[in-house]
Amino acid sequence: MAAGMNDFISKPIDPDGFLGVIARHLANDDAPPGAATAALDAPDLDDEQLDGLARLLPPARFRMIVESYLSTAAERLERIESRAADLDYLQIGREAHDLKGTAGNFGARRLQLLAEALESAAKAEDAVLIPILTSQISEASQAAWEKVRGRLQDVA
C-alpha cells in the first residue's frame, strides 16, 4: 500500500475478474494519472524552456546545441527501437532515462513523460507496454523535433 498498490488480481487469473478490475480502475476519475496518461495532455514543446535556453546562449552556440540535441536524439530513438525489439530491459531503461533528461532540457514535455513511462515499464519488464510506448515515443519525437527545428529558423 505504501508503494501505491490499490488492488490486486490473484492467480489463476479469471478473465472476467481481470477485466472487471481493469474497468473499475479505468472508470476511477480520482485515480492519479501515470506518466503515459499525463503525456496525452502535455505539449510537444514548452516554448518557455527553449526560450530560457536561447536567452542564456549566444545565437550560434544555441543553434549548435540544439542541432546536437536533434542529432543525438534521433540516434537515441533508433537505439530505443532496437532494444525494444529485443526486450533488452536494462538498455531500454538506460536510454529512456537519458531521453527523459534531454527531452526535459529542451522542453519536449510529452516526449519527456513518455520516456519516463518507458523507463518505468523497462524496470517492471513490461513486455506489453514497451512496444506501445516505443511507438508513442517515436511519434512524440517527430512532433517535438519538428517544433524545435522551427525554432531554429528564428535564430539569427
XYZ file of N, CA, C and O in Angstrom:
624
model
N 0.825 -1.193 0.000
C 0.000 0.000 0.000
C 0.873 1.262 0.000
O 0.519 2.229 -0.661
N 1.968 1.238 0.732
C 2.845 2.407 0.801
C 3.468 2.720 -0.556
O 3.768 3.869 -0.849
N 3.626 1.699 -1.391
C 4.222 1.899 -2.710
C 3.196 2.318 -3.751
O 3.534 2.572 -4.894
N 1.914 2.383 -3.356
C 0.896 2.831 -4.292
C -0.041 1.746 -4.777
O -0.902 2.002 -5.614
N 0.105 0.539 -4.262
C -0.786 -0.549 -4.680
C -2.186 -0.271 -4.150
O -2.367 0.088 -2.996
N -3.183 -0.420 -5.007
C -4.549 -0.160 -4.575
C -5.518 -1.273 -4.977
O -6.719 -1.142 -4.798
N -4.988 -2.366 -5.517
C -5.825 -3.508 -5.893
C -4.900 -4.659 -6.244
O -3.676 -4.496 -6.274
N -5.482 -5.823 -6.509
C -4.678 -6.965 -6.931
C -5.543 -7.923 -7.735
O -6.763 -7.858 -7.696
N -4.866 -8.784 -8.466
C -5.520 -9.848 -9.225
C -4.786 -11.118 -8.830
O -3.573 -11.214 -9.000
N -5.523 -12.082 -8.287
C -4.878 -13.313 -7.837
C -4.803 -14.332 -8.963
O -5.551 -14.268 -9.939
N -3.877 -15.247 -8.813
C -3.725 -16.336 -9.770
C -4.501 -17.536 -9.258
O -4.584 -17.727 -8.047
N -5.026 -18.358 -10.087
C -5.060 -18.213 -11.536
C -5.987 -17.075 -11.938
O -6.989 -16.811 -11.273
N -5.631 -16.407 -12.994
C -6.380 -15.225 -13.416
C -7.688 -15.643 -14.077
O -7.699 -16.437 -15.014
N -8.766 -15.108 -13.549
C -10.089 -15.296 -14.131
C -10.310 -14.151 -15.109
O -10.269 -12.977 -14.705
N -10.535 -14.409 -16.402
C -10.664 -13.329 -17.386
C -11.733 -12.302 -17.031
O -11.493 -11.102 -17.169
N -12.893 -12.748 -16.554
C -13.950 -11.790 -16.198
C -13.541 -10.943 -15.005
O -13.777 -9.726 -14.971
N -12.926 -11.549 -14.014
C -12.461 -10.800 -12.850
C -11.376 -9.807 -13.221
O -11.369 -8.661 -12.762
N -10.454 -10.234 -14.080
C -9.377 -9.372 -14.546
C -9.939 -8.145 -15.264
O -9.568 -7.011 -14.962
N -10.859 -8.388 -16.204
C -11.457 -7.282 -16.953
C -12.273 -6.368 -16.040
O -12.312 -5.153 -16.239
N -12.894 -6.933 -15.014
C -13.637 -6.123 -14.055
C -12.732 -5.176 -13.281
O -13.063 -4.010 -13.067
N -11.568 -5.674 -12.852
C -10.608 -4.828 -12.132
C -10.107 -3.715 -13.044
O -10.037 -2.545 -12.647
N -9.777 -4.072 -14.283
C -9.297 -3.063 -15.236
C -10.372 -2.003 -15.472
O -10.099 -0.796 -15.428
N -11.605 -2.434 -15.710
C -12.705 -1.492 -15.961
C -12.929 -0.580 -14.764
O -13.153 0.623 -14.918
N -12.843 -1.137 -13.576
C -13.044 -0.340 -12.358
C -11.993 0.770 -12.258
O -12.296 1.900 -11.927
N -10.759 0.437 -12.589
C -9.701 1.447 -12.482
C -9.737 2.451 -13.630
O -9.389 3.618 -13.434
N -10.146 2.008 -14.793
C -10.278 2.953 -15.900
C -11.407 3.937 -15.644
O -11.349 5.087 -16.076
N -12.430 3.509 -14.939
C -13.575 4.374 -14.646
C -13.323 5.274 -13.442
O -14.069 6.216 -13.215
N -12.267 5.013 -12.695
C -11.985 5.772 -11.479
C -11.360 7.120 -11.837
O -10.178 7.223 -12.095
N -12.190 8.163 -11.846
C -11.700 9.502 -12.201
C -10.771 10.084 -11.160
O -10.055 11.043 -11.421
N -10.769 9.535 -9.946
C -9.923 10.053 -8.885
C -8.524 9.459 -8.925
O -7.649 9.875 -8.183
N -8.308 8.464 -9.791
C -7.002 7.825 -9.851
C -5.975 8.794 -10.419
O -6.241 9.486 -11.397
N -4.812 8.880 -9.791
C -3.782 9.779 -10.312
C -3.260 9.264 -11.648
O -3.065 8.070 -11.822
N -3.070 10.169 -12.625
C -2.600 9.713 -13.932
C -1.140 9.296 -13.874
O -0.343 9.879 -13.153
N -0.804 8.281 -14.628
C 0.583 7.882 -14.770
C 1.268 8.793 -15.762
O 0.634 9.642 -16.390
N 2.556 8.608 -15.938
C 3.299 9.459 -16.871
C 2.763 9.328 -18.293
O 2.657 10.312 -19.011
N 2.395 8.107 -18.689
C 1.898 7.920 -20.058
C 0.565 8.628 -20.245
O 0.316 9.225 -21.288
N -0.299 8.575 -19.244
C -1.588 9.255 -19.325
C -1.396 10.767 -19.299
O -2.017 11.490 -20.070
N -0.517 11.243 -18.447
C -0.250 12.678 -18.360
C 0.337 13.202 -19.668
O 0.129 14.359 -20.026
N 1.044 12.349 -20.382
C 1.658 12.762 -21.639
C 0.624 13.155 -22.679
O 0.914 13.965 -23.564
N -0.580 12.609 -22.572
C -1.624 12.941 -23.531
C -1.960 14.426 -23.514
O -2.317 14.998 -24.541
N -1.852 15.053 -22.353
C -2.187 16.467 -22.203
C -0.969 17.388 -22.271
O -1.116 18.602 -22.253
N 0.216 16.802 -22.326
C 1.436 17.606 -22.303
C 1.717 18.183 -23.699
O 1.443 17.548 -24.712
N 2.284 19.379 -23.732
C 2.619 19.976 -25.038
C 3.824 19.273 -25.664
O 4.675 18.728 -24.959
N 3.867 19.295 -26.988
C 5.044 18.750 -27.671
C 6.279 19.561 -27.321
O 7.357 19.009 -27.171
N 6.102 20.872 -27.190
C 7.235 21.740 -26.887
C 6.814 22.825 -25.912
O 5.819 23.515 -26.128
N 7.566 22.957 -24.849
C 7.386 24.030 -23.881
C 8.271 25.188 -24.353
O 9.485 25.184 -24.157
N 7.634 26.146 -24.997
C 8.387 27.264 -25.580
C 9.194 28.025 -24.545
O 10.295 28.499 -24.843
N 8.685 28.134 -23.325
C 9.402 28.876 -22.285
C 10.733 28.218 -21.957
O 11.719 28.912 -21.695
N 10.764 26.901 -21.945
C 12.020 26.184 -21.667
C 13.052 26.493 -22.740
O 14.189 26.819 -22.442
N 12.640 26.402 -23.992
C 13.561 26.676 -25.093
C 13.942 28.155 -25.150
O 15.096 28.495 -25.423
N 12.997 29.044 -24.838
C 13.298 30.477 -24.787
C 14.355 30.774 -23.727
O 15.254 31.584 -23.944
N 14.223 30.120 -22.570
C 15.200 30.322 -21.495
C 16.595 29.909 -21.924
O 17.577 30.607 -21.649
N 16.688 28.795 -22.627
C 17.977 28.333 -23.128
C 18.531 29.317 -24.155
O 19.721 29.645 -24.141
N 17.660 29.819 -25.019
C 18.094 30.781 -26.050
C 18.596 32.077 -25.425
O 19.520 32.709 -25.943
N 17.990 32.499 -24.309
C 18.431 33.737 -23.646
C 19.798 33.570 -22.988
O 20.549 34.535 -22.849
N 20.116 32.343 -22.585
C 21.382 32.106 -21.893
C 22.580 32.014 -22.828
O 23.708 32.206 -22.406
N 22.326 31.711 -24.093
C 23.423 31.414 -25.008
C 23.446 32.372 -26.194
O 22.404 32.826 -26.650
N 24.636 32.624 -26.714
C 24.711 33.376 -27.968
C 24.021 32.555 -29.066
O 24.000 31.321 -29.008
N 23.461 33.227 -30.072
C 22.701 32.512 -31.108
C 23.442 31.347 -31.761
O 22.867 30.275 -31.969
N 24.719 31.529 -32.090
C 25.471 30.451 -32.751
C 25.625 29.238 -31.823
O 25.508 28.090 -32.266
N 25.873 29.503 -30.565
C 26.017 28.405 -29.577
C 24.675 27.712 -29.372
O 24.615 26.482 -29.281
N 23.605 28.464 -29.281
C 22.260 27.901 -29.132
C 21.960 26.979 -30.315
O 21.504 25.847 -30.137
N 22.231 27.457 -31.516
C 21.987 26.653 -32.722
C 22.798 25.357 -32.665
O 22.288 24.278 -32.951
N 24.058 25.440 -32.297
C 24.918 24.263 -32.248
C 24.386 23.243 -31.230
O 24.324 22.042 -31.510
N 23.986 23.710 -30.068
C 23.490 22.816 -29.025
C 22.181 22.164 -29.451
O 21.981 20.962 -29.258
N 21.291 22.926 -30.043
C 20.007 22.367 -30.479
C 20.224 21.368 -31.607
O 19.610 20.292 -31.616
N 21.088 21.682 -32.549
C 21.367 20.738 -33.635
C 21.999 19.458 -33.103
O 21.682 18.357 -33.569
N 22.860 19.582 -32.123
C 23.462 18.407 -31.489
C 22.392 17.577 -30.782
O 22.385 16.343 -30.875
N 21.488 18.251 -30.082
C 20.371 17.554 -29.423
C 19.557 16.764 -30.440
O 19.251 15.590 -30.228
N 19.214 17.396 -31.551
C 18.398 16.726 -32.569
C 19.115 15.509 -33.142
O 18.505 14.458 -33.352
N 20.401 15.634 -33.369
C 21.177 14.517 -33.916
C 21.264 13.364 -32.923
O 21.015 12.212 -33.280
N 21.611 13.661 -31.692
C 21.757 12.589 -30.702
C 20.405 12.006 -30.300
O 20.317 10.816 -30.000
N 19.365 12.809 -30.338
C 18.031 12.301 -30.001
C 17.565 11.297 -31.049
O 16.959 10.267 -30.703
N 17.863 11.554 -32.307
C 17.487 10.611 -33.366
C 18.234 9.293 -33.193
O 17.652 8.213 -33.354
N 19.498 9.381 -32.841
C 20.280 8.167 -32.588
C 19.735 7.412 -31.380
O 19.656 6.182 -31.399
N 19.350 8.135 -30.349
C 18.799 7.503 -29.147
C 17.482 6.798 -29.467
O 17.227 5.697 -29.000
N 16.648 7.430 -30.282
C 15.384 6.808 -30.672
C 15.645 5.498 -31.411
O 14.976 4.495 -31.157
N 16.621 5.489 -32.299
C 16.971 4.253 -33.012
C 17.403 3.169 -32.032
O 17.021 2.004 -32.183
N 18.200 3.543 -31.024
C 18.644 2.558 -30.030
C 17.464 2.041 -29.210
O 17.372 0.843 -28.929
N 16.559 2.929 -28.841
C 15.381 2.508 -28.074
C 14.554 1.523 -28.891
O 14.128 0.478 -28.386
N 14.326 1.838 -30.152
C 13.528 0.947 -31.006
C 14.209 -0.412 -31.156
O 13.548 -1.457 -31.111
N 15.517 -0.408 -31.297
C 16.265 -1.660 -31.424
C 16.204 -2.466 -30.133
O 15.953 -3.674 -30.153
N 16.431 -1.802 -29.001
C 16.402 -2.501 -27.704
C 14.990 -2.990 -27.377
O 14.813 -4.038 -26.771
N 13.976 -2.228 -27.789
C 12.586 -2.633 -27.544
C 12.250 -3.887 -28.346
O 11.536 -4.766 -27.861
N 12.765 -3.976 -29.556
C 12.520 -5.164 -30.380
C 13.117 -6.409 -29.725
O 12.552 -7.500 -29.831
N 14.247 -6.234 -29.030
C 14.918 -7.351 -28.354
C 14.480 -7.519 -26.903
O 14.920 -8.445 -26.234
N 13.654 -6.583 -26.416
C 13.250 -6.540 -24.999
C 14.461 -6.575 -24.067
O 14.503 -7.303 -23.080
N 15.441 -5.731 -24.385
C 16.622 -5.567 -23.546
C 16.269 -4.523 -22.481
O 16.513 -3.324 -22.640
N 15.655 -4.991 -21.411
C 15.075 -4.100 -20.400
C 16.091 -3.144 -19.797
O 15.784 -1.964 -19.600
N 17.277 -3.633 -19.507
C 18.293 -2.778 -18.895
C 18.656 -1.615 -19.811
O 18.670 -0.452 -19.393
N 18.925 -1.906 -21.084
C 19.309 -0.858 -22.027
C 18.131 0.060 -22.368
O 18.318 1.262 -22.554
N 16.937 -0.504 -22.451
C 15.751 0.334 -22.681
C 15.632 1.341 -21.549
O 15.409 2.531 -21.779
N 15.771 0.863 -20.327
C 15.675 1.746 -19.162
C 16.722 2.844 -19.175
O 16.429 4.003 -18.884
N 17.934 2.494 -19.533
C 19.023 3.485 -19.578
C 18.760 4.533 -20.657
O 18.911 5.735 -20.419
N 18.379 4.064 -21.843
C 18.112 5.001 -22.941
C 16.907 5.881 -22.621
O 16.910 7.079 -22.896
N 15.874 5.290 -22.030
C 14.681 6.058 -21.671
C 15.021 7.109 -20.620
O 14.530 8.244 -20.681
N 15.866 6.748 -19.672
C 16.277 7.703 -18.630
C 17.010 8.887 -19.261
O 16.722 10.048 -18.929
N 17.934 8.599 -20.160
C 18.669 9.676 -20.830
C 17.739 10.533 -21.690
O 17.856 11.756 -21.705
N 16.812 9.876 -22.394
C 15.859 10.608 -23.226
C 14.982 11.512 -22.368
O 14.712 12.653 -22.737
N 14.567 11.014 -21.231
C 13.740 11.810 -20.309
C 14.469 13.103 -19.930
O 13.885 14.187 -19.960
N 15.744 12.992 -19.615
C 16.522 14.172 -19.225
C 16.732 15.160 -20.356
O 16.505 16.361 -20.192
N 17.154 14.658 -21.510
C 17.411 15.583 -22.609
C 16.122 16.200 -23.141
O 16.105 17.382 -23.473
N 15.067 15.421 -23.203
C 13.781 15.972 -23.661
C 13.331 17.082 -22.716
O 12.849 18.130 -23.158
N 13.511 16.873 -21.423
C 13.147 17.893 -20.446
C 13.984 19.149 -20.586
O 13.474 20.265 -20.481
N 15.276 18.978 -20.846
C 16.163 20.135 -21.002
C 15.753 21.023 -22.159
O 15.952 22.239 -22.113
N 15.193 20.417 -23.207
C 14.819 21.184 -24.392
C 13.326 21.480 -24.454
O 12.852 22.045 -25.433
N 12.591 21.094 -23.417
C 11.179 21.449 -23.336
C 10.235 20.530 -24.087
O 9.079 20.882 -24.310
N 10.691 19.348 -24.480
C 9.830 18.377 -25.167
C 9.042 17.610 -24.099
O 9.383 16.494 -23.735
N 7.988 18.239 -23.590
C 7.287 17.721 -22.414
C 6.585 16.385 -22.637
O 6.679 15.487 -21.807
N 5.878 16.238 -23.742
C 5.181 14.969 -23.986
C 6.207 13.842 -24.119
O 6.046 12.768 -23.547
N 7.262 14.103 -24.846
C 8.327 13.121 -25.023
C 8.973 12.779 -23.680
O 9.253 11.610 -23.391
N 9.190 13.766 -22.853
C 9.775 13.557 -21.535
C 8.910 12.615 -20.691
O 9.419 11.674 -20.071
N 7.602 12.839 -20.680
C 6.698 11.998 -19.885
C 6.604 10.577 -20.443
O 6.536 9.611 -19.675
N 6.601 10.450 -21.758
C 6.577 9.115 -22.350
C 7.873 8.365 -22.054
O 7.853 7.156 -21.798
N 8.997 9.058 -22.081
C 10.278 8.429 -21.745
C 10.272 7.982 -20.285
O 10.790 6.903 -19.958
N 9.673 8.778 -19.414
C 9.555 8.387 -18.000
C 8.711 7.120 -17.863
O 9.056 6.211 -17.107
N 7.625 7.051 -18.614
C 6.773 5.861 -18.575
C 7.521 4.643 -19.135
O 7.393 3.533 -18.604
N 8.316 4.850 -20.181
C 9.098 3.755 -20.755
C 10.154 3.275 -19.760
O 10.381 2.065 -19.623
N 10.774 4.195 -19.074
C 11.761 3.824 -18.061
C 11.111 2.948 -16.985
O 11.656 1.913 -16.596
N 9.931 3.333 -16.547
C 9.203 2.541 -15.549
C 8.806 1.180 -16.099
O 8.905 0.167 -15.401
N 8.364 1.141 -17.347
C 7.974 -0.131 -17.970
C 9.178 -1.058 -18.097
O 9.052 -2.270 -17.921
N 10.338 -0.496 -18.394
C 11.551 -1.309 -18.502
C 11.925 -1.877 -17.138
O 12.290 -3.052 -17.027
N 11.814 -1.060 -16.090
C 12.110 -1.546 -14.740
C 11.161 -2.674 -14.349
O 11.551 -3.606 -13.661
N 9.914 -2.566 -14.781
C 8.909 -3.588 -14.472
C 8.960 -4.764 -15.453
O 8.214 -5.723 -15.300
N 9.838 -4.672 -16.452
C 9.958 -5.686 -17.502
C 8.599 -5.977 -18.132
O 8.193 -7.124 -18.318
N 7.922 -4.894 -18.500
C 6.579 -4.970 -19.068
C 6.668 -5.124 -20.591
O 6.748 -4.145 -21.331
N 6.634 -6.361 -21.062
C 6.791 -6.663 -22.481
C 5.602 -6.212 -23.316
O 5.718 -6.097 -24.530
N 4.471 -5.948 -22.677
C 3.287 -5.489 -23.411
C 3.343 -3.976 -23.612
O 3.078 -3.474 -24.702
N 3.701 -3.245 -22.584
C 3.683 -1.789 -22.629
C 4.856 -1.197 -23.409
O 4.717 -0.155 -24.054
N 5.991 -1.850 -23.385
C 7.192 -1.300 -24.027
C 6.991 -1.012 -25.516
O 7.312 0.086 -25.972
N 6.449 -1.935 -26.316
C 6.264 -1.598 -27.738
C 5.266 -0.465 -27.961
O 5.445 0.346 -28.879
N 4.249 -0.381 -27.124
C 3.259 0.695 -27.247
C 3.923 2.038 -26.969
O 3.772 2.992 -27.733
N 4.665 2.102 -25.871
C 5.345 3.353 -25.513
C 6.411 3.716 -26.538
O 6.596 4.895 -26.849
N 7.098 2.725 -27.063
C 8.129 2.995 -28.070
C 7.512 3.648 -29.299
O 8.055 4.613 -29.848
N 6.363 3.156 -29.705
C 5.663 3.750 -30.842
C 5.229 5.182 -30.534
O 5.388 6.087 -31.356
N 4.700 5.401 -29.342
C 4.276 6.744 -28.944
C 5.472 7.682 -28.842
O 5.374 8.857 -29.202
N 6.594 7.171 -28.377
C 7.813 7.982 -28.283
C 8.296 8.382 -29.667
O 8.732 9.516 -29.882
N 8.197 7.474 -30.606
C 8.588 7.799 -31.981
C 7.738 8.950 -32.520
O 8.270 9.907 -33.099
N 6.436 8.868 -32.329
C 5.534 9.932 -32.794
C 5.806 11.247 -32.064
O 5.870 12.308 -32.690
N 5.970 11.172 -30.746
C 6.221 12.385 -29.961
C 7.567 13.002 -30.331
O 7.704 14.227 -30.344
N 8.539 12.165 -30.635
C 9.857 12.670 -31.036
C 9.749 13.484 -32.312
O 10.278 14.602 -32.390
N 9.076 12.918 -33.299
C 8.939 13.622 -34.577
C 8.240 14.964 -34.393
O 8.661 15.974 -34.967
N 7.180 14.983 -33.586
C 6.445 16.230 -33.352
C 7.325 17.257 -32.642
O 7.372 18.431 -33.027
N 8.040 16.821 -31.608
C 8.901 17.748 -30.859
C 10.046 18.257 -31.722
O 10.342 19.456 -31.732
N 10.666 17.352 -32.455
C 11.801 17.758 -33.286
C 11.380 18.752 -34.350
O 12.121 19.688 -34.658
N 10.201 18.561 -34.906
C 9.703 19.499 -35.919
C 9.543 20.897 -35.317
O 9.931 21.900 -35.930
N 9.013 20.953 -34.116
C 8.829 22.260 -33.467
C 10.171 22.885 -33.089
O 10.352 24.090 -33.220
N 11.104 22.066 -32.633
C 12.430 22.585 -32.283
C 13.128 23.100 -33.539
O 13.729 24.184 -33.528
N 13.030 22.357 -34.634
C 13.633 22.820 -35.900
C 13.016 24.150 -36.334
O 13.713 25.034 -36.841
N 11.717 24.296 -36.138
C 11.040 25.560 -36.453
C 11.603 26.717 -35.644
O 11.733 27.825 -36.145
N 11.939 26.427 -34.408
C 12.515 27.472 -33.553
C 13.917 27.849 -34.009
O 14.353 28.988 -33.825
N 14.635 26.916 -34.612
C 15.986 27.228 -35.115
C 15.910 28.266 -36.240
O 16.840 29.035 -36.420
N 14.836 28.274 -36.981
C 14.677 29.250 -38.066
C 14.585 30.677 -37.525
O 14.905 31.624 -38.230
N 14.161 30.796 -36.265
C 14.042 32.124 -35.646
C 15.361 32.661 -35.131
O 15.459 33.821 -34.766
N 16.390 31.795 -35.104
C 17.686 32.189 -34.550
C 18.538 32.767 -35.674
O 18.659 32.198 -36.747
N 19.144 33.905 -35.375
C 19.989 34.583 -36.376
C 21.225 33.794 -36.683
O 21.728 33.058 -35.949
